[in-house]
Coordinates of C-alpha atoms (C1' of nucleotides) in Angstrom, one line a residue:
Chain A
M14 CA -11.7 40.4 10.1
E15 CA -14.4 37.0 11.0
L16 CA -17.3 38.7 12.3
S17 CA -19.9 35.7 13.9
A18 CA -23.4 35.2 12.9
T19 CA -24.2 37.6 15.4
A20 CA -22.2 40.3 15.0
K21 CA -23.6 40.0 11.6
V22 CA -27.1 40.9 12.4
V23 CA -25.9 43.5 15.2
L24 CA -23.5 45.7 12.9
G25 CA -26.5 44.9 9.7
M26 CA -28.8 46.8 12.3
V27 CA -26.4 49.7 13.2
G28 CA -25.8 50.4 9.6
L29 CA -29.6 50.3 9.5
G30 CA -29.4 54.1 11.7
R31 CA -28.4 55.2 16.0
R32 CA -29.4 52.5 17.9
T33 CA -29.4 50.9 21.3
G34 CA -29.6 47.0 22.2
Y35 CA -33.4 47.1 22.7
D36 CA -33.8 49.1 19.8
I37 CA -32.2 46.1 17.8
K38 CA -34.0 43.2 19.7
S39 CA -37.2 45.2 18.1
T40 CA -36.1 45.5 14.7
V41 CA -35.4 41.6 14.2
D42 CA -38.1 40.8 16.1
K43 CA -40.3 42.7 13.4
S44 CA -38.2 42.3 10.3
S45 CA -35.2 39.7 10.3
R46 CA -36.9 37.1 13.5
Y47 CA -37.8 34.9 9.7
F48 CA -34.4 34.4 8.7
W49 CA -32.0 35.3 11.4
A50 CA -33.3 36.0 15.0
A51 CA -31.5 37.4 17.7
S52 CA -32.1 37.6 21.8
Y53 CA -31.3 39.5 24.4
G54 CA -28.5 37.7 25.8
Q55 CA -26.5 37.9 22.2
I56 CA -27.4 41.5 21.7
Y57 CA -25.9 43.0 24.5
P58 CA -22.4 40.7 24.5
E59 CA -21.9 41.6 20.8
L60 CA -22.3 45.0 21.0
K61 CA -19.8 45.5 23.9
R62 CA -17.2 43.1 22.0
L63 CA -18.0 45.0 18.6
E64 CA -17.5 48.3 20.5
D65 CA -13.9 47.3 22.5
A66 CA -13.2 45.6 18.4
G67 CA -13.1 49.2 17.2
L68 CA -16.2 48.5 15.1
L69 CA -18.7 50.3 16.9
R70 CA -19.3 53.2 18.7
G71 CA -21.2 53.6 21.8
E72 CA -22.1 56.5 23.2
D73 CA -24.4 56.8 26.8
E74 CA -27.4 59.0 26.4
S75 CA -29.3 58.2 29.7
Q76 CA -31.8 60.5 30.9
G77 CA -32.8 60.5 34.7
G78 CA -32.5 57.5 36.1
R79 CA -33.2 55.5 33.0
A80 CA -30.4 54.2 31.1
R81 CA -29.2 54.1 27.4
R82 CA -26.7 53.6 25.6
A83 CA -26.3 54.2 21.6
Y84 CA -23.7 52.6 19.0
S85 CA -23.2 53.8 15.6
L86 CA -20.9 52.7 13.3
T87 CA -17.0 53.5 12.8
P88 CA -14.8 54.1 10.1
A89 CA -13.8 50.3 10.5
G90 CA -17.0 49.6 11.6
E91 CA -18.6 50.3 8.1
A92 CA -15.5 48.3 6.4
A93 CA -16.7 45.5 8.4
L94 CA -19.7 45.6 7.2
H95 CA -18.9 46.6 3.8
D96 CA -16.5 43.5 3.3
W97 CA -18.1 41.0 4.9
L98 CA -21.8 42.2 2.5
A99 CA -19.3 42.3 -0.7
S100 CA -17.8 38.7 0.3
D101 CA -18.4 35.8 -1.8
D102 CA -18.2 33.7 0.9
E103 CA -20.5 30.3 0.8
L104 CA -23.8 31.7 2.5
V105 CA -25.4 30.6 5.5
A106 CA -28.2 28.2 4.6
E107 CA -30.2 26.5 7.0
M108 CA -33.5 25.4 8.4
R109 CA -35.3 23.2 10.5
D110 CA -39.1 22.1 10.0
E111 CA -40.7 19.5 12.2
A112 CA -43.6 18.9 9.9
M113 CA -41.4 18.2 6.9
L114 CA -39.5 15.9 9.5
K115 CA -43.5 14.2 10.9
L116 CA -44.0 14.2 6.8
F117 CA -41.0 12.3 6.5
F118 CA -42.0 9.4 8.8
A119 CA -45.9 9.7 8.3
A120 CA -45.8 6.4 6.8
R121 CA -46.5 5.0 10.2
L122 CA -49.8 6.7 10.1
D123 CA -53.3 6.0 9.6
K124 CA -54.1 8.3 7.0
E125 CA -56.6 10.9 8.8
T126 CA -53.6 11.6 10.9
A127 CA -50.9 12.3 8.7
L128 CA -53.6 14.6 6.8
E129 CA -53.9 16.5 10.3
I130 CA -49.8 16.8 9.9
V131 CA -50.5 18.8 5.7
R132 CA -53.3 20.5 7.5
A133 CA -51.6 22.1 10.8
K134 CA -48.7 22.8 7.9
V135 CA -51.3 25.3 6.1
R136 CA -52.5 26.9 9.3
Q137 CA -48.8 27.6 10.5
L138 CA -47.6 29.1 6.9
E139 CA -51.4 31.4 6.7
Q140 CA -50.8 32.6 10.2
K141 CA -47.3 33.2 8.9
Q142 CA -48.2 35.1 6.0
A143 CA -50.9 37.1 8.0
A144 CA -47.9 38.1 10.2
L145 CA -46.2 39.2 7.5
R146 CA -48.1 41.1 5.7
S147 CA -49.7 42.8 8.9
I148 CA -46.1 44.3 9.1
D149 CA -46.8 48.5 9.9
P150 CA -47.8 49.9 6.2
A151 CA -46.3 53.1 7.8
E152 CA -42.8 51.5 8.5
R153 CA -42.9 50.7 4.5
P154 CA -40.7 52.7 2.2
E155 CA -42.4 55.0 -0.6
S156 CA -40.2 52.6 -3.3
P157 CA -41.3 49.2 -3.6
D158 CA -38.0 47.9 -4.2
D159 CA -36.2 49.5 -1.2
F160 CA -34.3 46.1 0.0
P161 CA -36.1 45.5 3.2
Y162 CA -39.1 46.0 1.6
L163 CA -38.0 43.2 -1.4
V164 CA -36.7 40.6 1.8
L165 CA -40.4 41.3 3.3
D166 CA -41.6 40.2 -0.1
Y167 CA -40.2 36.7 -0.5
G168 CA -41.5 36.0 2.9
I169 CA -45.4 36.4 1.9
A170 CA -44.7 34.8 -1.6
Y171 CA -43.0 31.9 -0.1
S172 CA -45.3 31.6 2.4
E173 CA -48.2 31.9 0.0
W174 CA -46.1 29.3 -2.7
S175 CA -46.0 26.7 0.3
A176 CA -48.9 26.6 1.9
Q177 CA -50.2 26.6 -1.8
W178 CA -47.7 23.4 -2.2
F179 CA -49.4 21.6 0.9
R180 CA -53.0 22.1 -0.2
E181 CA -52.4 20.6 -3.0
L182 CA -50.4 17.6 -1.3
E183 CA -53.9 17.6 1.1
Q184 CA -56.2 17.0 -1.9
K185 CA -53.6 14.5 -3.3
L186 CA -53.4 12.8 0.3
A187 CA -57.0 12.9 0.9
K188 CA -57.9 11.8 -2.5
R189 CA -55.8 8.1 -2.5
R190 CA -56.9 4.9 -1.3
Chain B
M19 CA -42.6 11.9 27.0
E20 CA -40.9 15.0 26.2
L21 CA -38.8 14.2 23.3
S22 CA -35.9 16.1 22.3
A23 CA -35.5 17.6 19.0
T24 CA -32.9 14.5 18.7
A25 CA -34.6 12.4 20.0
K26 CA -37.2 12.7 17.1
V27 CA -34.9 12.2 14.5
V28 CA -33.1 9.4 16.3
L29 CA -36.2 7.8 16.5
G30 CA -37.8 7.9 13.8
M31 CA -35.2 7.2 11.8
V32 CA -35.2 3.5 13.5
G33 CA -38.8 3.2 13.2
L34 CA -37.5 2.9 9.2
G35 CA -36.1 -0.2 10.2
R36 CA -33.3 -1.0 12.5
R37 CA -30.0 1.1 12.2
T38 CA -27.0 1.5 13.6
G39 CA -25.7 5.0 14.5
Y40 CA -23.4 4.6 11.6
D41 CA -26.9 4.3 9.6
I42 CA -28.2 7.1 11.2
K43 CA -26.4 9.3 10.4
S44 CA -26.2 8.5 6.4
T45 CA -29.7 8.4 5.9
V46 CA -30.0 11.9 7.3
D47 CA -27.5 13.4 5.3
K48 CA -28.8 11.6 2.0
S49 CA -32.6 13.0 3.4
S50 CA -33.5 14.8 6.4
R51 CA -30.5 16.7 6.3
Y52 CA -31.9 19.4 4.3
F53 CA -34.7 20.0 7.1
W54 CA -33.4 18.3 9.8
A55 CA -29.6 18.1 10.2
A56 CA -27.9 15.4 12.9
S57 CA -23.9 15.0 13.8
Y58 CA -22.7 12.0 15.6
G59 CA -22.0 14.0 19.0
Q60 CA -25.8 14.5 18.7
I61 CA -26.0 10.4 17.7
Y62 CA -24.5 8.3 19.5
P63 CA -25.2 9.8 23.2
E64 CA -28.8 10.1 22.4
L65 CA -28.8 6.3 20.8
K66 CA -27.7 5.7 24.6
R67 CA -30.2 7.8 26.1
L68 CA -33.0 6.4 24.4
E69 CA -32.2 3.1 24.9
D70 CA -31.8 3.5 28.8
A71 CA -35.3 5.5 28.7
G72 CA -36.6 2.0 27.6
L73 CA -37.6 2.9 23.6
L74 CA -35.1 1.5 21.7
R75 CA -33.8 -1.6 22.1
G76 CA -29.9 -2.3 20.8
E77 CA -28.0 -5.2 20.1
D78 CA -24.7 -5.7 19.4
E79 CA -23.3 -7.0 16.1
S80 CA -19.9 -6.8 16.4
Q81 CA -18.2 -9.2 14.0
G82 CA -15.4 -10.0 14.3
G83 CA -12.3 -6.9 15.0
R84 CA -15.3 -4.3 13.6
A85 CA -18.0 -3.4 16.2
R86 CA -21.5 -2.7 15.5
R87 CA -24.1 -1.7 17.9
A88 CA -27.9 -1.8 15.7
Y89 CA -31.1 -0.7 17.0
S90 CA -34.5 -1.1 17.1
L91 CA -37.5 0.5 18.1
T92 CA -39.3 -1.2 21.4
P93 CA -43.4 -1.2 22.2
A94 CA -42.5 1.9 24.4
G95 CA -40.5 3.4 21.5
E96 CA -43.2 2.9 18.8
A97 CA -46.1 4.6 21.4
A98 CA -43.6 7.9 21.3
L99 CA -42.8 8.0 18.0
H100 CA -46.8 7.8 17.2
D101 CA -47.8 10.5 20.0
W102 CA -44.9 12.6 18.6
L103 CA -46.4 12.4 14.8
A104 CA -50.0 12.6 15.7
S105 CA -49.9 15.5 18.7
D106 CA -51.1 18.8 17.6
D107 CA -48.1 20.6 19.3
E108 CA -46.4 23.8 18.0
L109 CA -44.4 22.6 14.6
V110 CA -40.9 24.3 14.8
A111 CA -40.4 25.9 11.9
E112 CA -37.2 28.0 12.2
M113 CA -34.8 29.6 9.3
R114 CA -31.1 30.8 8.6
D115 CA -30.7 32.5 5.7
E116 CA -27.3 34.5 5.5
A117 CA -28.5 36.0 1.5
M118 CA -31.7 36.9 2.7
L119 CA -29.6 38.9 5.5
K120 CA -27.5 40.2 3.0
L121 CA -29.8 41.8 1.2
F122 CA -31.4 43.2 4.0
F123 CA -28.6 45.2 4.6
A124 CA -27.6 45.8 0.7
A125 CA -28.9 49.2 -0.1
R126 CA -25.4 50.5 1.1
L127 CA -23.8 48.2 -1.6
D128 CA -23.1 50.0 -5.3
K129 CA -26.0 48.2 -7.9
E130 CA -23.2 45.5 -8.7
T131 CA -22.0 44.3 -6.0
A132 CA -25.8 43.6 -4.7
L133 CA -27.1 41.7 -7.8
E134 CA -23.8 39.4 -7.1
I135 CA -25.5 38.3 -3.6
V136 CA -28.7 37.6 -5.5
R137 CA -26.2 35.8 -8.1
A138 CA -24.9 34.2 -5.9
K139 CA -28.5 33.2 -3.5
V140 CA -29.4 31.7 -7.4
R141 CA -26.1 29.6 -7.8
Q142 CA -27.1 27.7 -4.2
L143 CA -30.8 27.2 -4.7
E144 CA -29.3 25.8 -8.4
Q145 CA -26.6 23.2 -6.8
K146 CA -29.2 22.0 -4.3
Q147 CA -31.8 21.3 -6.8
A148 CA -28.7 19.2 -8.1
A149 CA -28.0 17.9 -5.5
L150 CA -31.7 16.6 -4.5
R151 CA -32.2 15.6 -8.0
S152 CA -29.3 13.2 -8.7
I153 CA -30.4 11.4 -4.9
D154 CA -30.1 7.6 -6.1
P155 CA -33.0 6.9 -8.5
A156 CA -32.7 3.3 -7.4
E157 CA -33.3 4.4 -3.7
R158 CA -36.8 5.8 -5.1
P159 CA -39.7 4.0 -3.8
E160 CA -42.0 2.4 -6.3
S161 CA -45.0 4.3 -5.8
P162 CA -44.3 8.2 -6.1
D163 CA -46.6 9.3 -3.1
D164 CA -44.4 7.4 -1.0
F165 CA -43.5 10.0 2.1
P166 CA -40.4 10.6 2.0
Y167 CA -40.1 11.0 -1.4
L168 CA -43.0 13.4 -0.5
V169 CA -40.6 15.2 1.1
L170 CA -38.0 15.2 -1.7
D171 CA -40.0 16.3 -3.9
Y172 CA -41.1 18.9 -1.9
G173 CA -37.0 20.0 -1.5
I174 CA -36.4 20.3 -5.7
A175 CA -39.8 22.3 -6.2
Y176 CA -39.0 24.7 -3.6
S177 CA -35.6 25.6 -4.6
E178 CA -37.1 26.5 -8.4
W179 CA -40.0 27.9 -7.4
S180 CA -37.4 29.8 -5.4
A181 CA -34.4 30.3 -7.5
Q182 CA -37.2 31.4 -9.8
W183 CA -37.8 34.2 -7.3
F184 CA -34.5 35.2 -7.5
R185 CA -33.7 35.3 -11.3
E186 CA -37.0 37.7 -11.3
L187 CA -35.4 40.0 -8.8
E188 CA -31.9 39.9 -10.5
Q189 CA -34.4 41.1 -13.8
K190 CA -36.0 43.7 -12.2
L191 CA -32.8 45.2 -10.4
A192 CA -30.3 45.4 -13.3
K193 CA -33.3 47.7 -15.4
R194 CA -32.9 49.6 -12.6
R195 CA -31.7 53.2 -12.2
Chain C
dA26 C1' -0.9 -0.6 -2.3
dT27 C1' -4.2 3.3 -1.2
dA28 C1' -8.2 5.1 -0.8
dC29 C1' -12.6 4.6 0.8
dT30 C1' -16.9 2.9 3.4
dC31 C1' -18.2 0.7 7.8
dA32 C1' -18.1 2.1 12.8
dT33 C1' -18.4 4.0 17.4
dG34 C1' -17.6 7.2 20.3
dT35 C1' -15.9 11.9 23.3
dA36 C1' -14.2 16.5 24.8
dA37 C1' -13.8 20.7 24.0
dG38 C1' -15.9 24.8 22.8
dC39 C1' -19.1 27.6 20.4
dT40 C1' -23.7 29.8 20.1
dG41 C1' -27.5 30.5 21.6
dT42 C1' -32.1 30.6 24.8
dT43 C1' -35.0 31.2 28.8
dA44 C1' -35.2 33.1 32.5
dC45 C1' -34.6 36.3 36.4
dA46 C1' -33.5 41.1 38.1
dT47 C1' -33.8 46.2 38.0
dG48 C1' -35.8 50.0 37.4
dA49 C1' -37.6 54.3 35.1
dT50 C1' -41.1 56.5 31.9
dT51 C1' -45.4 57.3 29.3
dC52 C1' -49.8 56.0 28.3
dT53 C1' -55.0 54.3 29.0
Chain D
dA7 C1' -53.4 53.2 39.8
dG8 C1' -52.1 49.9 36.5
dA9 C1' -50.4 48.3 31.8
dA10 C1' -47.5 48.9 28.6
dT11 C1' -43.0 50.0 26.8
dC12 C1' -38.0 51.5 27.2
dA13 C1' -33.7 49.7 28.5
dT14 C1' -29.6 47.0 30.6
dG15 C1' -27.8 43.4 31.8
dT16 C1' -26.3 38.1 33.4
dA17 C1' -26.4 32.9 34.7
dA18 C1' -27.4 29.1 33.9
dC19 C1' -28.3 26.2 30.8
dA20 C1' -29.0 23.2 26.4
dG21 C1' -27.9 22.8 22.0
dC22 C1' -25.0 21.6 18.7
dT23 C1' -20.4 21.5 15.9
dT24 C1' -15.6 20.3 15.9
dA25 C1' -12.2 17.7 16.0
dC26 C1' -9.7 14.0 17.4
dA27 C1' -9.2 9.0 18.1
dT28 C1' -9.6 4.9 16.5
dG29 C1' -9.5 0.6 13.6
dA30 C1' -11.8 -3.5 10.6
dG31 C1' -13.2 -4.1 6.5
dT32 C1' -13.7 -3.4 1.1
dA33 C1' -12.9 -1.8 -3.2
dT34 C1' -9.6 -0.5 -6.8

DNA sequence: ATACTCATGTAAGCTGTTACATGATTCT
DNA sequence: AGAATCATGTAACAGCTTACATGAGTAT
């Protein structure tokens, strides 16, 4: 059972507990978004596919005029999720960082303009860090070594480290020539 | 002049010096790939578009039966490249990291299987680091603060830092429960 | 001889984003 | 009363990958 990228997030999120498409999108936006995003245009069709494939069970929970369909894992879904998590296939790891690309070409810029790229990157990382730190403490787990917390922690540590690297670069560049 | 993502790499790479589509692909694979990739399917059509838009000048350099078309920046191309590099638009920064996603859901795994995710990530980072370190030293610049070198340096430092973070996580997880 | 690098391109298909359409319920 | 949140979905489009087709020149 080859899972698509979107199937992985959706299955995993439902595995965290019974969820609607809307719930999945909110959870993704509050957590996995920084390392794995998903939009409604992917989520809803994927929920249907996974239900058709027998990995999810959807149950209608509409109340009055408000539509609502909540999904949970079937035994086959649990197995598929577990298989993916335990598989040792190559791990996808991609990034797209415009600041790096600009910096790569920065030799054609004067010093001040090149410095501005570095400063913009520092600001971006500081904002990301602040966003991660502000993730509702009430939703944080009791034990500081639960997995979503670990991932959040990595995000914070990374943006801190990276911001520091760029601050040092700023110093180095400012001094020269 | 709104440049597409691909236009940015292509224009920048040609700005580094007269290049064919094939050259651009090689340069990308040897350098920017880790933070901004591009395939032939993007590069060749983009070269045509940029030439039509007057940002690149393509010259036929076929020799005998071997086709070859080399591109260089026109004044308009230089201006467009400079404008993008100097613009203060929001910097694209996206990533997709399957190890993080797995870790996020790892609560359903037994300790040993969860640890295997962390170890696989460490191995991946070590490989990336080795690949970056092995980038032909002959192609390294004289001055250690030229920009492509800085970007390479960041890649190495990042994979080192990150590998260390995951090694520490491995220790922490191995100890508990 | 054979494999590798140089070189150009396209077509099909897959993935993902954005914008739109629609409406109920709840909070201020 | 009005804004925000809950909730579902689709259609058009943009972006990118993969595979294929083709062939010359160079190094082993």
